Amino acid sequence: AAMSLDGSTEELRELREQPIDPQAEQEIIDSIEEVYFSNDSFDMVQHELEKLPPELNLQELEEYRDKLKRQQSFTGILILNCYNDKMQLSVAKEGFTEASLGLLANQRRRQLLTGLLKSLRTIKTLQRTDVRLSEMLEEEDYPGAIQLCLECQKAASTFKHYSCISELNSKLQDTLEQIEEQLDVALSKTCKHFDVSHYTKVQLAYTLLGKTQTAMDQLHMHFTQAIHNTVFQVVLGYVELCAGNADTKFQKMQYKDLCTHITLDSYIPCLTDLCKALWEVMLSYYRTMQWHEEHDDTAAESDESVVDHSYVQKKLEHGLTRIWQDVQLKVKAYILGTDMSNFKYDDFIVVLDVISRLMQVGEEFCGSKSEVLQESIKRQSVNYFKNYHRARLEELRMFLENETWELCPVKSNFNISQLHEFKFMGQCRSPSVSPSRQVVSSTSPPQEELSLFQQYLQEGNPFEMHIEHKEEETEDVLASNGYESDELEKSVYQDYDSDSDVPEELKQDYVDEQTGDAPLKSVSRETIRSKKKSDYNLSKTNAPILTNTTLNVIRLVGKYMQMMNILKPIAFDVIHCVSQLFDYYLYAVYTFFGRNDMYESSGLGLISSRLRTTLNRIQESLIDMVRLMGSATPRNAGIHGPAEDRKEKVPSPHLSQMVVLTNSGTLYGLAQRVVATESLVFLAEQFESLQSHLDTMMPAAKKPFLQQFYSQTVSTASELRKPIYWIVAAKAIDYEQMLLMMAGVKWDIREIMSQHNVYVDVLLKEFEQFNKRLGDVSRHVRIPLPVSNVLWEHCIRLANRTLVEGYANVKKCSNEGRALMQLDFQQFLMKLEKLTDLRPIPDKEFVETYIKAYYLTENDMEQFIKNHREYSMKQLANLVNVCLGSHINKKARQKLLAAIDDIDRPKR
C-alpha cells in the first residue's frame, strides 16, 4: 500500500461501519492529489514538507493534517475491501469456476471451427456446382439449372471476401449466360414440334430469369427462321436428289433460285412435302398460342405478370399474320419457280388442290384471304389454261377432222353426271373449301365443322396425299352391246373401215404430246356393226344422239368446270374458253353440213339473223382465216390482225374424206347429218343444264357475257337444223324434172278435166321414195321427230314452191286450166297427207293463193301485189301478163308491172 496504515483497526472498523454518502465519497477521492496514485518510489513526507508555507500557522496545519488523515483512513478502507474481494475470488477460482470457464472457452472455439468447416463445405459445393449444372442442362431441366445458379450466386455473395469465391462468381455469371443460350436453342425447337412439357419448362425458365418478353421476341425470330430453313431444306433435298451429283452449288443458292431447279416429276411431291413441313410450323404456332391462353388464365395476376401477359398476347396475335405472310411468300416463290404450262391436266388439278387446301389453312390460321397465293396461282393458272385450251382446241380440230359422225352407243338414260369429269358437281362445297374436302350436305342437321387445326392437332397432316391418282372408276354409260366400258381407250383414228387414206402415224393411239392426255373413249364401226338388230334397234330407243367428239367436248367442259371450281379468280377466263369449245363445234357442224350458197336465192329464210350473227362472230373471233387461206396469203396480212391475236385462233376444220354427202342412196349422208346436228343439239341441252351452275361461278361483272352466250349462241343450235336438212330436202326430190313435166302440160284448155296431170303422180312417187329412204336411215340412226318434221317441211315447201314456179312459167292459161291446177294440187295434198303426219301442210296457202289470183280484177291485182311480197317479181309479172292480159289495156298493164318493180322486197 502507498499509504501506511497508521490508524488502528478499530478506527478503520468504525469508519467502515459509518454509512458514507456516495457524493461525499466521491468528493474525498477527488480531493486526493493525483500524485498519490503514482508509483511506489514517491516520498510523500518529503512531498508534504515541501508544500508547507514559509510562515507556519498551527490552526491551518491542524486542519490540513485532519484532511490528510481523513483521506488516509478512506483509502485504507478501500484497500482493505479490495484485498478481501481478491481473497474471496482466489478461493472461488480454486474451488469452483476454473473448469466451467475452460469449457465455455472451448465451446466458443469449437463454434468458430464448425462455422469455418461449413463455409469450406459451401465453398466446395459452390466450386462443384458447374458439374451439377451441366447434368441438369443435359436433362433439359432449365428451370432447375437457373434456380441453382441464382441460389449459388446469392450464396457466393456471402463469401465474396474469399478470393476463390470472387472467381466463382464470374464463372456462375458465364454459366447463366450459357444456360440462356441453351434455353434459346430449346425455345427454337418448339417451332417445328411443339411439346407441352418442353415448352412449359422453357417458359418457366424465362419467367425465373424475368425475361418473358424477351422470350416472346426470340420465339418470333425462331419461327421466321424455322420457315426459311424448312422450305430451303425440303427444296434443296429434291433438287440435289434429282441432280444426282454431289455438286454443292445448290446449297449456296438463294431459295428463290433453288425453286427454279425443281424437275417436273418432283414438282408435286416436293410441293406436298413443303406444305406438310410448313403445316408443322403453323401447327406449332397454333399450339403455342393455345398454351398461352391456358396458362395465362391461371397465372398469378401480379402487376408485372399482367404487363407480360398483355405483351405476349399482342405479340402472338401480331405474329399470326406475319408468319402466314412468310409462308405465302415462300410458297409463291415455289409456285412461280416452274413453268407449269405443260403439266398433265390431272397433275395441275392436284397442284390447285394442294394450294386450295393451303389457302384454307391460311383462312383458319389468321382469317387471311391469301392474296399472295391467289395472285401467284392465278398467274400460273391463266398461263396454264391458255396453253391447255390452245392444245385442246387444236385437238378438237383433229377430232372433228377425223370424225366420221357415227353414233356413239350410249345407254338411253345417259346423263353427263355419270361422267368422271362431272363427279365434282355432286359434292356441293362452300367456295372457300378445297375440292378434296366435302361439306355436310344441306339436308343433314347443321353441325360445327372441325377446323383443320382441330382435326390434325395431335396427329396426321392435311397434306397427306389423299389425291394420289385414283384408279379410273369404270363409267357405265355405254350401251351394253359388245363394247365394254372399261375396254382400253381406242383412238378415234382407229374407227375407219379402210386404213388406206389414214397416214401411218395417225393409226397410233393419239396422245397429246404437250399434256400427255390420252384421247377419250371411242367406239369402232366394227363394234356397232356386230350388234344384232334386235339388241340395238335404234329406231325404238330414245338414247341420246352423240359422237365420240361430242363426248370429248362434254368431258372437256367438265374438266374446265373443275378448274373453275378451284380457281374462282380465273372463272371468267375458263368460261370464255368453255364457250369457245361450243362455238367451234357449232361452227364445224355448220361448215361441214350446212354451208350452201343456194340458201340466199331460195327466199326461205333458212338462217335467222341471230344465227347469222353468231356464225359471223365465231368466224371473226375464233377462226384463223390466214392459215385457212394457206401460205399464198402474206402472214402479216393487216386485215387479219396481228399474229398475237391469231395465236388464240384455230383454222377452220375440214370434213373427213370418209364422210360422203353426195350419195342419193344414203339421202346425201342424212345419217351423218343427223348425228352431227342432233349431237350439237344434245350438246346445247347439256350446256343449258349447266347454266345455273356456271352462273354461280361467274363474277357479277361478267354475268352478262354468260347470258349473252346462252341467248345468242347455245339457243341457236337447233336453228342449224333448217339449213342442214334443207340441203337433203333440196336434193332428195327431183324438183327440176317436175318443172320440165309441168312445162309440157297444156293449160289453155276449154273443158273441165276430171283427171289430174301425171307430174303429180311422179312427184308423189318421189315423196314415197323419200319416205322409204328415211325408214332405211332410221334403222341405223334414230331420226328424232323434230328432224323428220323439218325434212318433210322442207321437201313440201320446196315442192309447193316448185308448183308455183311451174304455174308462173305458163304462157297461156284458161279458166279451165286454172281449175286443172287446183285439181292437181288437191290430188297432191290428199296423197301427201297419207305419207306425213305434218299438219298443217306447209305453204299450202302459198300455192292456193297464187292459183286463185287468176280470177282477180285489175284493182284487186294492184292490192294483191302490195300485200304478197312472198312471190317473186317473175311470178307476180306472170299473173299480170297471163291472167289479166286479155282483160286490160297496155297502159294499165304497164302500171301494174311498175308497181311490181317498186316493191323493195326483203330477203326472207
Coordinates of C-alpha atoms in Angstrom, one line a residue, residues 192-193 230 234 238 269-283 354 358 460-466 468:
K192 CA -41.2 -27.4 -85.5
H193 CA -42.5 -29.9 -83.0
T230 CA -37.7 -25.7 -93.5
V234 CA -37.1 -29.5 -98.4
Y238 CA -35.4 -32.6 -104.0
P269 CA -44.1 -34.5 -104.2
C270 CA -41.9 -31.5 -103.3
L271 CA -44.9 -29.1 -103.1
T272 CA -46.7 -31.6 -100.8
D273 CA -43.7 -32.0 -98.6
L274 CA -43.2 -28.3 -98.5
C275 CA -46.8 -27.8 -97.3
K276 CA -46.6 -30.6 -94.8
A277 CA -43.5 -29.1 -93.3
L278 CA -45.0 -25.6 -93.2
W279 CA -48.1 -27.1 -91.7
E280 CA -46.0 -28.5 -88.8
V281 CA -44.6 -25.0 -88.2
M282 CA -48.0 -23.3 -88.2
L283 CA -49.5 -26.1 -86.0
V354 CA -52.9 -28.6 -102.6
L358 CA -53.2 -24.3 -98.1
G460 CA -51.8 -36.6 -89.2
N461 CA -51.3 -33.9 -91.7
P462 CA -53.9 -32.2 -94.0
F463 CA -51.4 -32.5 -96.9
E464 CA -51.0 -36.3 -96.7
M465 CA -51.6 -37.2 -100.3
H466 CA -55.2 -38.3 -100.5
E468 CA -52.9 -39.7 -105.5

